PDB file of C-alpha atoms in Angstrom:
ATOM      1  CA  MET A  19     -37.327   7.255  19.063  1.00 52.00           C
ATOM      2  CA  ARG A  20     -34.367   7.950  16.493  1.00 50.00           C
ATOM      3  CA  THR A  21     -32.065   9.124  19.169  1.00 50.00           C
ATOM      4  CA  THR A  22     -32.808   5.585  21.264  1.00 49.00           C
ATOM      5  CA  ARG A  23     -31.805   3.546  18.058  1.00 50.00           C
ATOM      6  CA  SER A  24     -28.891   5.594  17.695  1.00 46.00           C
ATOM      7  CA  LEU A  25     -27.799   5.037  21.295  1.00 46.00           C
ATOM      8  CA  LEU A  26     -28.480   1.345  21.054  1.00 44.00           C
ATOM      9  CA  ALA A  27     -26.575   0.981  17.645  1.00 46.00           C
ATOM     10  CA  ALA A  28     -23.508   2.906  19.443  1.00 45.00           C
ATOM     11  CA  ALA A  29     -23.812   0.565  22.408  1.00 45.00           C
ATOM     12  CA  ALA A  30     -23.867  -2.340  20.243  1.00 44.00           C
ATOM     13  CA  THR A  31     -20.829  -1.254  18.252  1.00 46.00           C
ATOM     14  CA  LEU A  32     -18.719  -0.443  21.442  1.00 45.00           C
ATOM     15  CA  ALA A  33     -19.658  -3.995  22.943  1.00 46.00           C
ATOM     16  CA  LEU A  34     -18.637  -5.704  19.482  1.00 44.00           C
ATOM     17  CA  ALA A  35     -15.497  -3.694  19.580  1.00 47.00           C
ATOM     18  CA  GLY A  36     -14.586  -4.585  23.272  1.00 48.00           C
ATOM     19  CA  GLY A  37     -15.303  -8.181  22.506  1.00 47.00           C
ATOM     20  CA  LEU A  38     -13.034  -8.271  19.591  1.00 46.00           C
ATOM     21  CA  ALA A  39     -10.262  -6.409  21.464  1.00 48.00           C
ATOM     22  CA  GLY A  40     -10.697  -9.059  24.306  1.00 48.00           C
ATOM     23  CA  CYS A  41      -9.831 -11.619  21.797  1.00 48.00           C
ATOM     24  CA  GLY A  42      -6.778  -9.978  20.612  1.00 52.00           C
ATOM     25  CA  LEU A  43      -8.148  -9.043  17.253  1.00 50.00           C
ATOM     26  CA  THR A  44      -7.298  -5.566  16.012  1.00 55.00           C
ATOM     27  CA  VAL A  45      -8.805  -3.671  13.228  1.00 59.00           C
ATOM     28  CA  PRO A  46      -7.358  -3.124  10.652  1.00 72.00           C
ATOM     29  CA  SER A  47      -5.957  -6.189  10.463  1.00 76.00           C
ATOM     30  CA  ASP A  48      -3.419  -8.199   8.051  1.00 62.00           C
ATOM     31  CA  PRO A  49      -4.713 -12.055   7.568  1.00 69.00           C
ATOM     32  CA  ASP A  50      -1.078 -12.735   6.253  1.00 72.00           C
ATOM     33  CA  GLY A  51       0.575 -10.543   8.521  1.00 77.00           C
ATOM     34  CA  THR A  52       2.416  -8.181   6.259  1.00 90.00           C
ATOM     35  CA  LEU A  53       2.985  -5.134   8.335  1.00 93.00           C
ATOM     36  CA  GLU A  54       4.183  -7.406  11.147  1.00 94.00           C
ATOM     37  CA  ARG A  55       6.471  -9.285   8.864  1.00 94.00           C
ATOM     38  CA  VAL A  56       8.057  -6.309   7.021  1.00 96.00           C
ATOM     39  CA  THR A  57       8.419  -4.273  10.124  1.00 96.00           C
ATOM     40  CA  GLY A  58      12.271  -4.595  11.085  1.00 97.00           C
ATOM     41  CA  GLY A  59      12.739  -7.003   7.943  1.00 97.00           C
ATOM     42  CA  GLU A  60      12.326  -6.631   4.276  1.00 98.00           C
ATOM     43  CA  LEU A  61       9.920  -4.778   2.196  1.00 98.00           C
ATOM     44  CA  ARG A  62       9.722  -6.667  -1.112  1.00 98.00           C
ATOM     45  CA  VAL A  63       8.955  -3.923  -3.883  1.00 98.00           C
ATOM     46  CA  GLY A  64       7.981  -4.471  -7.384  1.00 98.00           C
ATOM     47  CA  TRP A  65       8.334  -1.557  -9.785  1.00 98.00           C
ATOM     48  CA  SER A  66       7.504  -0.558 -13.313  1.00 97.00           C
ATOM     49  CA  ALA A  67       9.230   2.231 -14.929  1.00 97.00           C
ATOM     50  CA  ASP A  68       7.042   5.559 -15.708  1.00 97.00           C
ATOM     51  CA  PRO A  69       8.490   8.692 -16.848  1.00 93.00           C
ATOM     52  CA  GLY A  70       8.691  11.401 -14.094  1.00 93.00           C
ATOM     53  CA  LEU A  71       7.761   9.025 -11.326  1.00 97.00           C
ATOM     54  CA  ILE A  72      10.193   5.978 -11.403  1.00 98.00           C
ATOM     55  CA  ALA A  73      13.114   4.984 -13.699  1.00 97.00           C
ATOM     56  CA  ALA A  74      16.215   2.838 -13.530  1.00 96.00           C
ATOM     57  CA  ASP A  75      19.458   4.744 -13.051  1.00 95.00           C
ATOM     58  CA  ASP A  76      22.766   3.743 -14.408  1.00 94.00           C
ATOM     59  CA  ASP A  77      23.122   0.716 -11.962  1.00 94.00           C
ATOM     60  CA  GLY A  78      19.435  -0.438 -12.691  1.00 93.00           C
ATOM     61  CA  GLU A  79      18.136   0.618  -9.322  1.00 95.00           C
ATOM     62  CA  PRO A  80      14.916   2.723  -9.272  1.00 97.00           C
ATOM     63  CA  THR A  81      15.274   6.449  -8.895  1.00 97.00           C
ATOM     64  CA  GLY A  82      12.393   9.192  -8.826  1.00 97.00           C
ATOM     65  CA  SER A  83       9.660  10.421  -6.420  1.00 97.00           C
ATOM     66  CA  LEU A  84       8.091   6.982  -5.930  1.00 98.00           C
ATOM     67  CA  PRO A  85      11.307   5.060  -4.718  1.00 98.00           C
ATOM     68  CA  ASP A  86      11.919   8.097  -2.557  1.00 98.00           C
ATOM     69  CA  LEU A  87       8.445   7.686  -0.743  1.00 98.00           C
ATOM     70  CA  VAL A  88       8.919   3.914  -0.772  1.00 98.00           C
ATOM     71  CA  ASP A  89      12.293   4.277   0.806  1.00 98.00           C
ATOM     72  CA  GLY A  90      10.799   6.870   3.333  1.00 98.00           C
ATOM     73  CA  PHE A  91       8.099   4.423   4.327  1.00 97.00           C
ATOM     74  CA  ALA A  92      10.507   1.600   4.979  1.00 98.00           C
ATOM     75  CA  ASP A  93      12.688   3.694   6.931  1.00 97.00           C
ATOM     76  CA  GLY A  94       9.738   4.406   9.048  1.00 96.00           C
ATOM     77  CA  ILE A  95       9.033   0.833   9.751  1.00 97.00           C
ATOM     78  CA  ASP A  96      12.802  -0.106   9.933  1.00 97.00           C
ATOM     79  CA  ALA A  97      12.686  -2.211   6.811  1.00 98.00           C
ATOM     80  CA  ASP A  98      15.265  -2.746   3.950  1.00 98.00           C
ATOM     81  CA  VAL A  99      13.768  -2.579   0.508  1.00 98.00           C
ATOM     82  CA  GLU A 100      14.474  -5.330  -2.057  1.00 98.00           C
ATOM     83  CA  TRP A 101      13.416  -3.939  -5.465  1.00 98.00           C
ATOM     84  CA  THR A 102      12.205  -6.068  -8.428  1.00 98.00           C
ATOM     85  CA  GLU A 103      11.624  -4.599 -11.912  1.00 97.00           C
ATOM     86  CA  ALA A 104       9.111  -6.186 -14.250  1.00 97.00           C
ATOM     87  CA  SER A 105       5.999  -5.331 -16.288  1.00 96.00           C
ATOM     88  CA  GLU A 106       2.770  -4.594 -14.313  1.00 95.00           C
ATOM     89  CA  GLU A 107       1.231  -8.043 -15.317  1.00 96.00           C
ATOM     90  CA  THR A 108       4.241  -9.825 -13.852  1.00 98.00           C
ATOM     91  CA  LEU A 109       4.426  -7.774 -10.633  1.00 98.00           C
ATOM     92  CA  VAL A 110       0.655  -8.363 -10.065  1.00 97.00           C
ATOM     93  CA  GLY A 111       1.147 -12.114 -10.453  1.00 97.00           C
ATOM     94  CA  MET A 112       3.984 -11.956  -7.806  1.00 97.00           C
ATOM     95  CA  LEU A 113       2.166  -9.893  -5.525  1.00 97.00           C
ATOM     96  CA  GLU A 114      -0.783 -12.221  -5.721  1.00 95.00           C
ATOM     97  CA  ARG A 115       1.597 -15.192  -5.029  1.00 96.00           C
ATOM     98  CA  GLY A 116       3.151 -13.502  -2.098  1.00 95.00           C
ATOM     99  CA  ASP A 117       6.240 -12.831  -3.562  1.00 97.00           C
ATOM    100  CA  LEU A 118       5.857  -8.843  -3.221  1.00 97.00           C
ATOM    101  CA  ASP A 119       4.616  -6.833  -0.522  1.00 97.00           C
ATOM    102  CA  LEU A 120       4.145  -3.566  -2.697  1.00 98.00           C
ATOM    103  CA  ILE A 121       4.137  -2.339  -6.288  1.00 98.00           C
ATOM    104  CA  ALA A 122       5.094   1.124  -7.361  1.00 98.00           C
ATOM    105  CA  GLY A 123       4.697   2.646 -10.710  1.00 97.00           C
ATOM    106  CA  GLY A 124       2.476   4.945 -12.892  1.00 96.00           C
ATOM    107  CA  MET A 125      -0.795   2.926 -11.786  1.00 97.00           C
ATOM    108  CA  THR A 126      -3.838   5.158 -11.283  1.00 96.00           C
ATOM    109  CA  ASP A 127      -7.062   5.082  -9.400  1.00 95.00           C
ATOM    110  CA  ALA A 128      -8.691   4.106 -12.707  1.00 94.00           C
ATOM    111  CA  THR A 129      -6.551   0.812 -12.719  1.00 92.00           C
ATOM    112  CA  LEU A 130      -7.936  -2.341 -14.015  1.00 92.00           C
ATOM    113  CA  TRP A 131      -6.052  -4.390 -11.494  1.00 91.00           C
ATOM    114  CA  VAL A 132      -8.403  -3.791  -8.604  1.00 89.00           C
ATOM    115  CA  ASP A 133      -9.832  -7.429  -8.556  1.00 91.00           C
ATOM    116  CA  LYS A 134      -6.235  -8.523  -8.183  1.00 93.00           C
ATOM    117  CA  ALA A 135      -4.619  -6.201  -5.994  1.00 95.00           C
ATOM    118  CA  GLY A 136      -5.250  -3.948  -3.124  1.00 94.00           C
ATOM    119  CA  MET A 137      -4.537  -0.222  -3.462  1.00 95.00           C
ATOM    120  CA  THR A 138      -3.911   2.923  -1.898  1.00 96.00           C
ATOM    121  CA  ARG A 139      -6.190   5.856  -2.371  1.00 95.00           C
ATOM    122  CA  GLY A 140      -5.183   8.055  -5.225  1.00 96.00           C
ATOM    123  CA  PHE A 141      -2.315  10.515  -4.451  1.00 96.00           C
ATOM    124  CA  PRO A 142      -2.198  13.305  -7.256  1.00 95.00           C
ATOM    125  CA  GLY A 143       0.341  15.300  -5.321  1.00 94.00           C
ATOM    126  CA  ILE A 144       3.187  12.863  -5.815  1.00 96.00           C
ATOM    127  CA  ASP A 145       5.991  14.714  -7.841  1.00 96.00           C
ATOM    128  CA  GLY A 146       5.798  13.613 -11.392  1.00 96.00           C
ATOM    129  CA  ALA A 147       2.136  12.463 -11.353  1.00 96.00           C
ATOM    130  CA  ASP A 148       1.291  15.304 -13.932  1.00 94.00           C
ATOM    131  CA  GLY A 149      -2.324  15.598 -12.444  1.00 91.00           C
ATOM    132  CA  ARG A 150      -2.777  11.628 -12.434  1.00 96.00           C
ATOM    133  CA  SER A 151      -3.929  10.119  -9.055  1.00 97.00           C
ATOM    134  CA  ILE A 152      -1.436   7.670  -8.372  1.00 97.00           C
ATOM    135  CA  VAL A 153      -1.936   4.479  -6.354  1.00 97.00           C
ATOM    136  CA  LEU A 154       0.355   1.871  -5.004  1.00 98.00           C
ATOM    137  CA  PHE A 155      -0.542  -1.848  -4.962  1.00 97.00           C
ATOM    138  CA  VAL A 156      -0.367  -4.093  -1.719  1.00 96.00           C
ATOM    139  CA  PRO A 157      -1.760  -7.495  -1.309  1.00 95.00           C
ATOM    140  CA  LEU A 158      -5.528  -7.871  -1.243  1.00 93.00           C
ATOM    141  CA  GLY A 159      -6.918  -7.911   2.412  1.00 88.00           C
ATOM    142  CA  GLU A 160      -3.625  -6.566   3.932  1.00 86.00           C
ATOM    143  CA  ASN A 161      -5.607  -3.604   5.659  1.00 88.00           C
ATOM    144  CA  ALA A 162      -2.911  -2.889   8.299  1.00 92.00           C
ATOM    145  CA  PHE A 163      -0.291  -2.524   5.919  1.00 95.00           C
ATOM    146  CA  LEU A 164      -2.249  -0.586   3.700  1.00 95.00           C
ATOM    147  CA  SER A 165      -3.450   1.799   6.479  1.00 95.00           C
ATOM    148  CA  ALA A 166       0.160   2.289   7.364  1.00 96.00           C
ATOM    149  CA  LEU A 167       1.289   3.175   3.857  1.00 97.00           C
ATOM    150  CA  GLU A 168      -1.640   5.724   3.382  1.00 96.00           C
ATOM    151  CA  ARG A 169      -0.782   7.433   6.755  1.00 96.00           C
ATOM    152  CA  TYR A 170       2.532   7.814   5.599  1.00 97.00           C
ATOM    153  CA  LEU A 171       1.511   8.970   2.096  1.00 97.00           C
ATOM    154  CA  ASP A 172      -0.829  11.481   3.601  1.00 96.00           C
ATOM    155  CA  GLN A 173       1.923  12.834   5.818  1.00 96.00           C
ATOM    156  CA  GLU A 174       4.451  13.246   2.709  1.00 96.00           C
ATOM    157  CA  VAL A 175       2.128  14.285  -0.157  1.00 94.00           C
ATOM    158  CA  GLY A 176      -1.213  14.732   1.266  1.00 83.00           C
ATOM    159  CA  SER A 177      -4.507  13.221  -0.488  1.00 65.00           C
TER     160      SER A 177
END
C-alpha cells in the first residue's frame, strides 16, 4: 500500500514537472530575472565593512575575502561589478527597491533582515569569518540567482 502511494506521488511529481517544462517554466526561477540580467551585464553589489572580511583600500574600493568571492562569481557569469558602500540598513533598502543585486558584509545566518532579503546558506569557511556563518543577501524570490551564487560558494569555500 505504501509503495503504491509512493509510486503515485512520484508519477504525479514527474507529470507536474513535465507539464511545467512544456510551459517554458524553469525551477528555480527568478520572477524579476536577476540571473539573466546580470549574466553578461552588470552585477550591482552593496557592501558594508567588516574587519577581516571586507574593507576599503586607499582608493575606497572594497578589498578582502568577500570582494574576492564576489569578483570570482561575477567572472563566472561574465558580469562587471559595480560596488556601493553603505550601512546595512541603507543597502537592504536599496536591495528591496531593486537598486542592488547582492549585498556583502559581516552578516550571519542569525540576521534580523530575513524578512527583507533573501540570503545564502551560512558559510563559516570564508577567510576572515572567524567561525561566524557568513551569508550574502539577494533580492527576495530570486531563486535561480541565489542557487547560482550558492553553487559558486560551495565550490570555493564549502558549506
